[in-house]
Amino acid sequence: EPEVTQTPSHQVTQMGQEVILRCVPISNHLYFYWYRQILGQKVEFLVSFYNNEISEKSEIFDDQFSVERPDGSNFTLKIRSTKLEDSAMYFCASVNLRETNTGELFFGEGSRLTVL
Amino acid sequence: AQRVTQPEKLLSVFKGAPVELKCNYSYSGSPELFWYVQYSRQRLQLLLRHISRESIKGFTADLNKGETSFHLKKPFAQEEDSAMYYCALSSKAAGNKLTFGGGTRVLVKP
């Protein structure tokens, strides 16, 4: 069964460093999402991406964040200059709305980011 | 604005006992409601959705628009039901993004 895959599973970085989190969505999916979950808090929407552009972003998704689909398979989240409060689990998700009217999202296992 | 509230952070029940996870939502349009589950060391996965009206792993959830609730129920909890459960809301008007509740951890004791 196809799955969304994410790398790395855990990354430790110094404050101010750039981080790129990678996701490979399910191959026939068209919509891609990033969510994050700070420890002990709820899963929060960051950004959605469709047709090679951002379709919606939350207040959290400020200028330090960017997303890209560089090669037709990977979907990346870049944090340009990490802050301590960026420490969280980041989840990638995808969905194919041609087949799924209800929009069931398929999630990756998450990338844990620790900013020191 | 979309909002989902799960008032219980932890539910601890004995095996065979009923379990009910509460979920309330606020949304002015026509929402679609989901329950997602995350078992230990596994990814978030869909458990059930309100439009399909099905029972998955013995769980059911009924959308009550009058009370804006979508509580999840199971009459006889099993140890393998121990997990984190998230209620979530989506709508086509909101680009199908999911808004999650804070989650409820269910612990089923033998």
mmCIF file of C-alpha atoms in Angstrom:
data_model
loop_
_atom_site.group_PDB
_atom_site.id
_atom_site.type_symbol
_atom_site.label_atom_id
_atom_site.label_comp_id
_atom_site.label_asym_id
_atom_site.label_seq_id
_atom_site.Cartn_x
_atom_site.Cartn_y
_atom_site.Cartn_z
ATOM 1 C CA GLU A 1 0.000 0.000 0.000
ATOM 2 C CA PRO A 2 1.486 3.370 -0.991
ATOM 3 C CA GLU A 3 2.540 5.631 1.866
ATOM 4 C CA VAL A 4 3.724 9.157 2.402
ATOM 5 C CA THR A 5 7.377 9.076 3.422
ATOM 6 C CA GLN A 6 9.291 11.743 5.300
ATOM 7 C CA THR A 7 12.976 12.341 5.950
ATOM 8 C CA PRO A 8 14.708 12.838 8.250
ATOM 9 C CA SER A 9 12.840 11.193 11.088
ATOM 10 C CA HIS A 10 14.692 13.377 13.563
ATOM 11 C CA GLN A 11 16.898 16.412 13.066
ATOM 12 C CA VAL A 12 18.765 18.388 15.670
ATOM 13 C CA THR A 13 19.956 21.830 14.662
ATOM 14 C CA GLN A 14 21.339 25.004 16.149
ATOM 15 C CA MET A 15 19.199 28.100 16.383
ATOM 16 C CA GLY A 16 19.590 30.242 13.272
ATOM 17 C CA GLN A 17 20.423 27.342 10.966
ATOM 18 C CA GLU A 18 18.424 26.448 7.879
ATOM 19 C CA VAL A 19 16.515 23.186 7.868
ATOM 20 C CA ILE A 20 14.893 21.316 5.000
ATOM 21 C CA LEU A 21 12.347 18.626 5.729
ATOM 22 C CA ARG A 22 11.532 16.296 2.879
ATOM 23 C CA CYS A 23 8.373 14.462 1.962
ATOM 24 C CA VAL A 24 7.469 12.088 -0.834
ATOM 25 C CA PRO A 25 3.684 12.163 -1.235
ATOM 26 C CA ILE A 26 1.687 9.296 -2.686
ATOM 27 C CA SER A 27 2.354 9.366 -6.407
ATOM 28 C CA ASN A 28 -1.123 10.102 -7.807
ATOM 29 C CA HIS A 29 -2.004 12.665 -5.153
ATOM 30 C CA LEU A 30 -2.456 16.280 -6.105
ATOM 31 C CA TYR A 31 -2.774 18.197 -2.853
ATOM 32 C CA PHE A 32 -0.003 18.390 -0.296
ATOM 33 C CA TYR A 33 0.076 19.726 3.216
ATOM 34 C CA TRP A 34 2.434 20.413 6.071
ATOM 35 C CA TYR A 35 1.248 20.293 9.649
ATOM 36 C CA ARG A 36 3.203 20.639 12.846
ATOM 37 C CA GLN A 37 2.698 19.529 16.417
ATOM 38 C CA ILE A 38 4.587 21.172 19.227
ATOM 39 C CA LEU A 39 5.049 18.763 22.117
ATOM 40 C CA GLY A 40 1.877 18.582 24.177
ATOM 41 C CA GLN A 41 -0.114 20.742 21.791
ATOM 42 C CA LYS A 42 -2.517 20.136 18.951
ATOM 43 C CA VAL A 43 -1.696 19.342 15.361
ATOM 44 C CA GLU A 44 -1.694 22.670 13.498
ATOM 45 C CA PHE A 45 -2.083 23.400 9.810
ATOM 46 C CA LEU A 46 0.857 25.183 8.211
ATOM 47 C CA VAL A 47 0.352 25.213 4.470
ATOM 48 C CA SER A 48 -1.392 23.528 1.563
ATOM 49 C CA PHE A 49 0.037 23.217 -1.925
ATOM 50 C CA TYR A 50 -1.638 22.473 -5.234
ATOM 51 C CA ASN A 51 -0.633 22.860 -8.851
ATOM 52 C CA ASN A 52 2.844 24.020 -7.900
ATOM 53 C CA GLU A 53 1.755 26.860 -5.702
ATOM 54 C CA ILE A 54 0.627 27.554 -2.192
ATOM 55 C CA SER A 55 -3.166 27.413 -1.987
ATOM 56 C CA GLU A 56 -3.453 28.392 1.659
ATOM 57 C CA LYS A 57 -1.178 29.129 4.578
ATOM 58 C CA SER A 58 -1.699 29.754 8.255
ATOM 59 C CA GLU A 59 -0.440 32.597 10.410
ATOM 60 C CA ILE A 60 2.335 30.314 11.586
ATOM 61 C CA PHE A 61 3.714 30.072 8.054
ATOM 62 C CA ASP A 62 5.647 33.323 8.027
ATOM 63 C CA ASP A 63 8.515 34.458 5.834
ATOM 64 C CA GLN A 64 10.890 32.028 7.515
ATOM 65 C CA PHE A 65 8.996 29.132 5.958
ATOM 66 C CA SER A 66 8.841 28.068 2.344
ATOM 67 C CA VAL A 67 7.676 25.014 0.434
ATOM 68 C CA GLU A 68 8.776 23.610 -2.848
ATOM 69 C CA ARG A 69 8.128 20.701 -5.141
ATOM 70 C CA PRO A 70 11.475 20.689 -6.895
ATOM 71 C CA ASP A 71 11.300 17.533 -8.993
ATOM 72 C CA GLY A 72 7.731 16.296 -9.253
ATOM 73 C CA SER A 73 8.079 13.776 -6.450
ATOM 74 C CA ASN A 74 9.558 15.514 -3.407
ATOM 75 C CA PHE A 75 7.704 18.133 -1.419
ATOM 76 C CA THR A 76 9.957 20.095 0.904
ATOM 77 C CA LEU A 77 9.483 22.430 3.825
ATOM 78 C CA LYS A 78 12.326 24.853 4.450
ATOM 79 C CA ILE A 79 12.802 26.860 7.593
ATOM 80 C CA ARG A 80 15.301 29.538 6.777
ATOM 81 C CA SER A 81 16.545 30.522 10.218
ATOM 82 C CA THR A 82 15.296 28.220 12.907
ATOM 83 C CA LYS A 83 14.106 29.459 16.283
ATOM 84 C CA LEU A 84 13.729 27.516 19.510
ATOM 85 C CA GLU A 85 9.965 27.605 19.114
ATOM 86 C CA ASP A 86 10.217 25.779 15.785
ATOM 87 C CA SER A 87 10.979 22.607 17.722
ATOM 88 C CA ALA A 88 8.092 20.303 16.862
ATOM 89 C CA MET A 89 6.991 17.264 14.929
ATOM 90 C CA TYR A 90 6.304 18.161 11.322
ATOM 91 C CA PHE A 91 3.827 16.056 9.385
ATOM 92 C CA CYS A 92 3.445 15.918 5.645
ATOM 93 C CA ALA A 93 0.131 14.795 4.151
ATOM 94 C CA SER A 94 -1.318 14.311 0.703
ATOM 95 C CA VAL A 95 -4.670 13.639 -0.868
ATOM 96 C CA ASN A 96 -6.100 12.991 -4.300
ATOM 97 C CA LEU A 97 -9.341 14.899 -4.525
ATOM 98 C CA ARG A 98 -10.153 13.364 -7.888
ATOM 99 C CA GLU A 99 -10.845 10.091 -6.111
ATOM 100 C CA THR A 100 -11.754 11.169 -2.643
ATOM 101 C CA ASN A 101 -14.612 13.598 -2.300
ATOM 102 C CA THR A 102 -14.237 13.613 1.405
ATOM 103 C CA GLY A 103 -10.599 14.619 1.417
ATOM 104 C CA GLU A 104 -9.111 11.882 3.571
ATOM 105 C CA LEU A 105 -5.538 12.937 4.186
ATOM 106 C CA PHE A 106 -2.710 10.431 4.188
ATOM 107 C CA PHE A 107 0.003 11.351 6.647
ATOM 108 C CA GLY A 108 3.681 10.618 6.834
ATOM 109 C CA GLU A 109 5.262 9.437 10.059
ATOM 110 C CA GLY A 110 6.590 12.874 10.810
ATOM 111 C CA SER A 111 9.963 14.568 11.157
ATOM 112 C CA ARG A 112 10.949 15.621 14.640
ATOM 113 C CA LEU A 113 12.871 18.882 14.654
ATOM 114 C CA THR A 114 14.822 19.885 17.739
ATOM 115 C CA VAL A 115 16.294 23.379 17.781
ATOM 116 C CA LEU A 116 18.996 23.999 20.385
ATOM 117 C CA ALA B 1 -13.224 30.254 11.718
ATOM 118 C CA GLN B 2 -13.028 26.529 12.278
ATOM 119 C CA ARG B 3 -12.503 25.191 15.760
ATOM 120 C CA VAL B 4 -12.524 21.694 17.242
ATOM 121 C CA THR B 5 -12.574 21.013 20.956
ATOM 122 C CA GLN B 6 -11.815 17.748 22.703
ATOM 123 C CA PRO B 7 -12.369 18.401 26.407
ATOM 124 C CA GLU B 8 -10.690 15.252 27.695
ATOM 125 C CA LYS B 9 -6.927 14.915 27.408
ATOM 126 C CA LEU B 10 -6.919 11.425 28.908
ATOM 127 C CA LEU B 11 -9.490 8.680 29.190
ATOM 128 C CA SER B 12 -8.615 5.598 31.169
ATOM 129 C CA VAL B 13 -11.008 2.647 31.032
ATOM 130 C CA PHE B 14 -10.914 -1.041 31.766
ATOM 131 C CA LYS B 15 -11.069 -3.616 28.995
ATOM 132 C CA GLY B 16 -14.658 -4.377 28.109
ATOM 133 C CA ALA B 17 -15.979 -1.071 29.408
ATOM 134 C CA PRO B 18 -17.631 1.480 27.129
ATOM 135 C CA VAL B 19 -15.634 4.465 26.017
ATOM 136 C CA GLU B 20 -16.842 7.798 24.671
ATOM 137 C CA LEU B 21 -14.558 10.531 23.389
ATOM 138 C CA LYS B 22 -16.171 13.924 23.178
ATOM 139 C CA CYS B 23 -15.711 16.303 20.276
ATOM 140 C CA ASN B 24 -17.414 19.637 19.699
ATOM 141 C CA TYR B 25 -16.871 21.910 16.770
ATOM 142 C CA SER B 26 -17.682 25.369 15.577
ATOM 143 C CA TYR B 27 -17.997 26.182 11.917
ATOM 144 C CA SER B 28 -20.515 28.311 10.090
ATOM 145 C CA GLY B 29 -20.659 26.276 6.892
ATOM 146 C CA SER B 30 -21.094 22.586 6.108
ATOM 147 C CA PRO B 31 -18.272 20.718 7.772
ATOM 148 C CA GLU B 32 -17.005 17.248 7.263
ATOM 149 C CA LEU B 33 -15.975 15.544 10.476
ATOM 150 C CA PHE B 34 -13.351 12.896 10.968
ATOM 151 C CA TRP B 35 -11.713 10.894 13.696
ATOM 152 C CA TYR B 36 -8.031 10.199 13.236
ATOM 153 C CA VAL B 37 -6.082 7.774 15.404
ATOM 154 C CA GLN B 38 -2.392 7.522 16.177
ATOM 155 C CA TYR B 39 -1.223 4.261 17.698
ATOM 156 C CA SER B 40 2.092 4.149 19.503
ATOM 157 C CA ARG B 41 4.977 4.747 17.084
ATOM 158 C CA GLN B 42 2.663 4.881 14.079
ATOM 159 C CA ARG B 43 1.415 7.610 11.786
ATOM 160 C CA LEU B 44 -1.846 9.475 12.005
ATOM 161 C CA GLN B 45 -4.492 7.521 10.146
ATOM 162 C CA LEU B 46 -8.146 7.979 9.437
ATOM 163 C CA LEU B 47 -10.435 6.003 11.718
ATOM 164 C CA LEU B 48 -13.800 7.104 10.407
ATOM 165 C CA ARG B 49 -15.649 9.976 8.775
ATOM 166 C CA HIS B 50 -19.163 11.165 9.379
ATOM 167 C CA ILE B 51 -20.423 10.888 5.818
ATOM 168 C CA SER B 52 -19.757 7.185 5.558
ATOM 169 C CA ARG B 53 -21.766 6.332 8.681
ATOM 170 C CA GLU B 54 -19.777 3.177 9.159
ATOM 171 C CA SER B 55 -18.401 1.374 12.173
ATOM 172 C CA ILE B 56 -14.655 0.835 12.159
ATOM 173 C CA LYS B 57 -13.024 -1.425 14.741
ATOM 174 C CA GLY B 58 -16.266 -1.225 16.705
ATOM 175 C CA PHE B 59 -16.174 2.578 16.862
ATOM 176 C CA THR B 60 -19.071 4.759 15.755
ATOM 177 C CA ALA B 61 -19.575 8.495 15.685
ATOM 178 C CA ASP B 62 -22.726 10.441 14.961
ATOM 179 C CA LEU B 63 -22.741 13.997 13.772
ATOM 180 C CA ASN B 64 -25.174 16.061 15.834
ATOM 181 C CA LYS B 65 -25.544 19.390 14.072
ATOM 182 C CA GLY B 66 -27.831 20.773 16.765
ATOM 183 C CA GLU B 67 -25.218 20.220 19.450
ATOM 184 C CA THR B 68 -22.303 20.657 17.015
ATOM 185 C CA SER B 69 -20.815 17.431 18.296
ATOM 186 C CA PHE B 70 -19.188 14.353 16.819
ATOM 187 C CA HIS B 71 -18.533 12.090 19.766
ATOM 188 C CA LEU B 72 -16.726 8.797 19.234
ATOM 189 C CA LYS B 73 -18.070 5.709 20.988
ATOM 190 C CA LYS B 74 -17.228 2.091 21.457
ATOM 191 C CA PRO B 75 -19.336 -0.187 23.649
ATOM 192 C CA PHE B 76 -16.553 -2.569 24.665
ATOM 193 C CA ALA B 77 -13.020 -1.187 24.706
ATOM 194 C CA GLN B 78 -10.085 -3.456 23.898
ATOM 195 C CA GLU B 79 -6.447 -3.068 24.932
ATOM 196 C CA GLU B 80 -5.455 -2.488 21.317
ATOM 197 C CA ASP B 81 -7.646 0.613 21.300
ATOM 198 C CA SER B 82 -5.081 2.391 23.460
ATOM 199 C CA ALA B 83 -3.952 5.305 21.296
ATOM 200 C CA MET B 84 -4.217 9.020 20.706
ATOM 201 C CA TYR B 85 -7.478 10.058 19.060
ATOM 202 C CA TYR B 86 -7.971 13.310 17.193
ATOM 203 C CA CYS B 87 -11.249 14.786 16.056
ATOM 204 C CA ALA B 88 -10.886 16.882 12.925
ATOM 205 C CA LEU B 89 -12.990 19.134 10.749
ATOM 206 C CA SER B 90 -12.640 19.878 7.079
ATOM 207 C CA SER B 91 -14.619 21.636 4.403
ATOM 208 C CA LYS B 92 -14.313 22.163 0.684
ATOM 209 C CA ALA B 93 -14.713 25.882 1.279
ATOM 210 C CA ALA B 94 -11.593 25.789 3.417
ATOM 211 C CA GLY B 95 -9.557 23.951 0.819
ATOM 212 C CA ASN B 96 -10.020 20.619 2.547
ATOM 213 C CA LYS B 97 -7.448 21.455 5.183
ATOM 214 C CA LEU B 98 -8.005 19.680 8.453
ATOM 215 C CA THR B 99 -8.474 21.511 11.709
ATOM 216 C CA PHE B 100 -7.660 19.222 14.607
ATOM 217 C CA GLY B 101 -8.811 19.078 18.165
ATOM 218 C CA GLY B 102 -6.250 18.768 20.915
ATOM 219 C CA GLY B 103 -6.491 15.008 21.043
ATOM 220 C CA THR B 104 -7.570 12.505 23.668
ATOM 221 C CA ARG B 105 -5.282 9.791 24.893
ATOM 222 C CA VAL B 106 -7.170 6.561 25.540
ATOM 223 C CA LEU B 107 -5.656 4.015 27.855
ATOM 224 C CA VAL B 108 -7.409 0.675 28.086
ATOM 225 C CA LYS B 109 -6.332 -1.257 31.140
ATOM 226 C CA PRO B 110 -6.511 -5.066 31.291
#
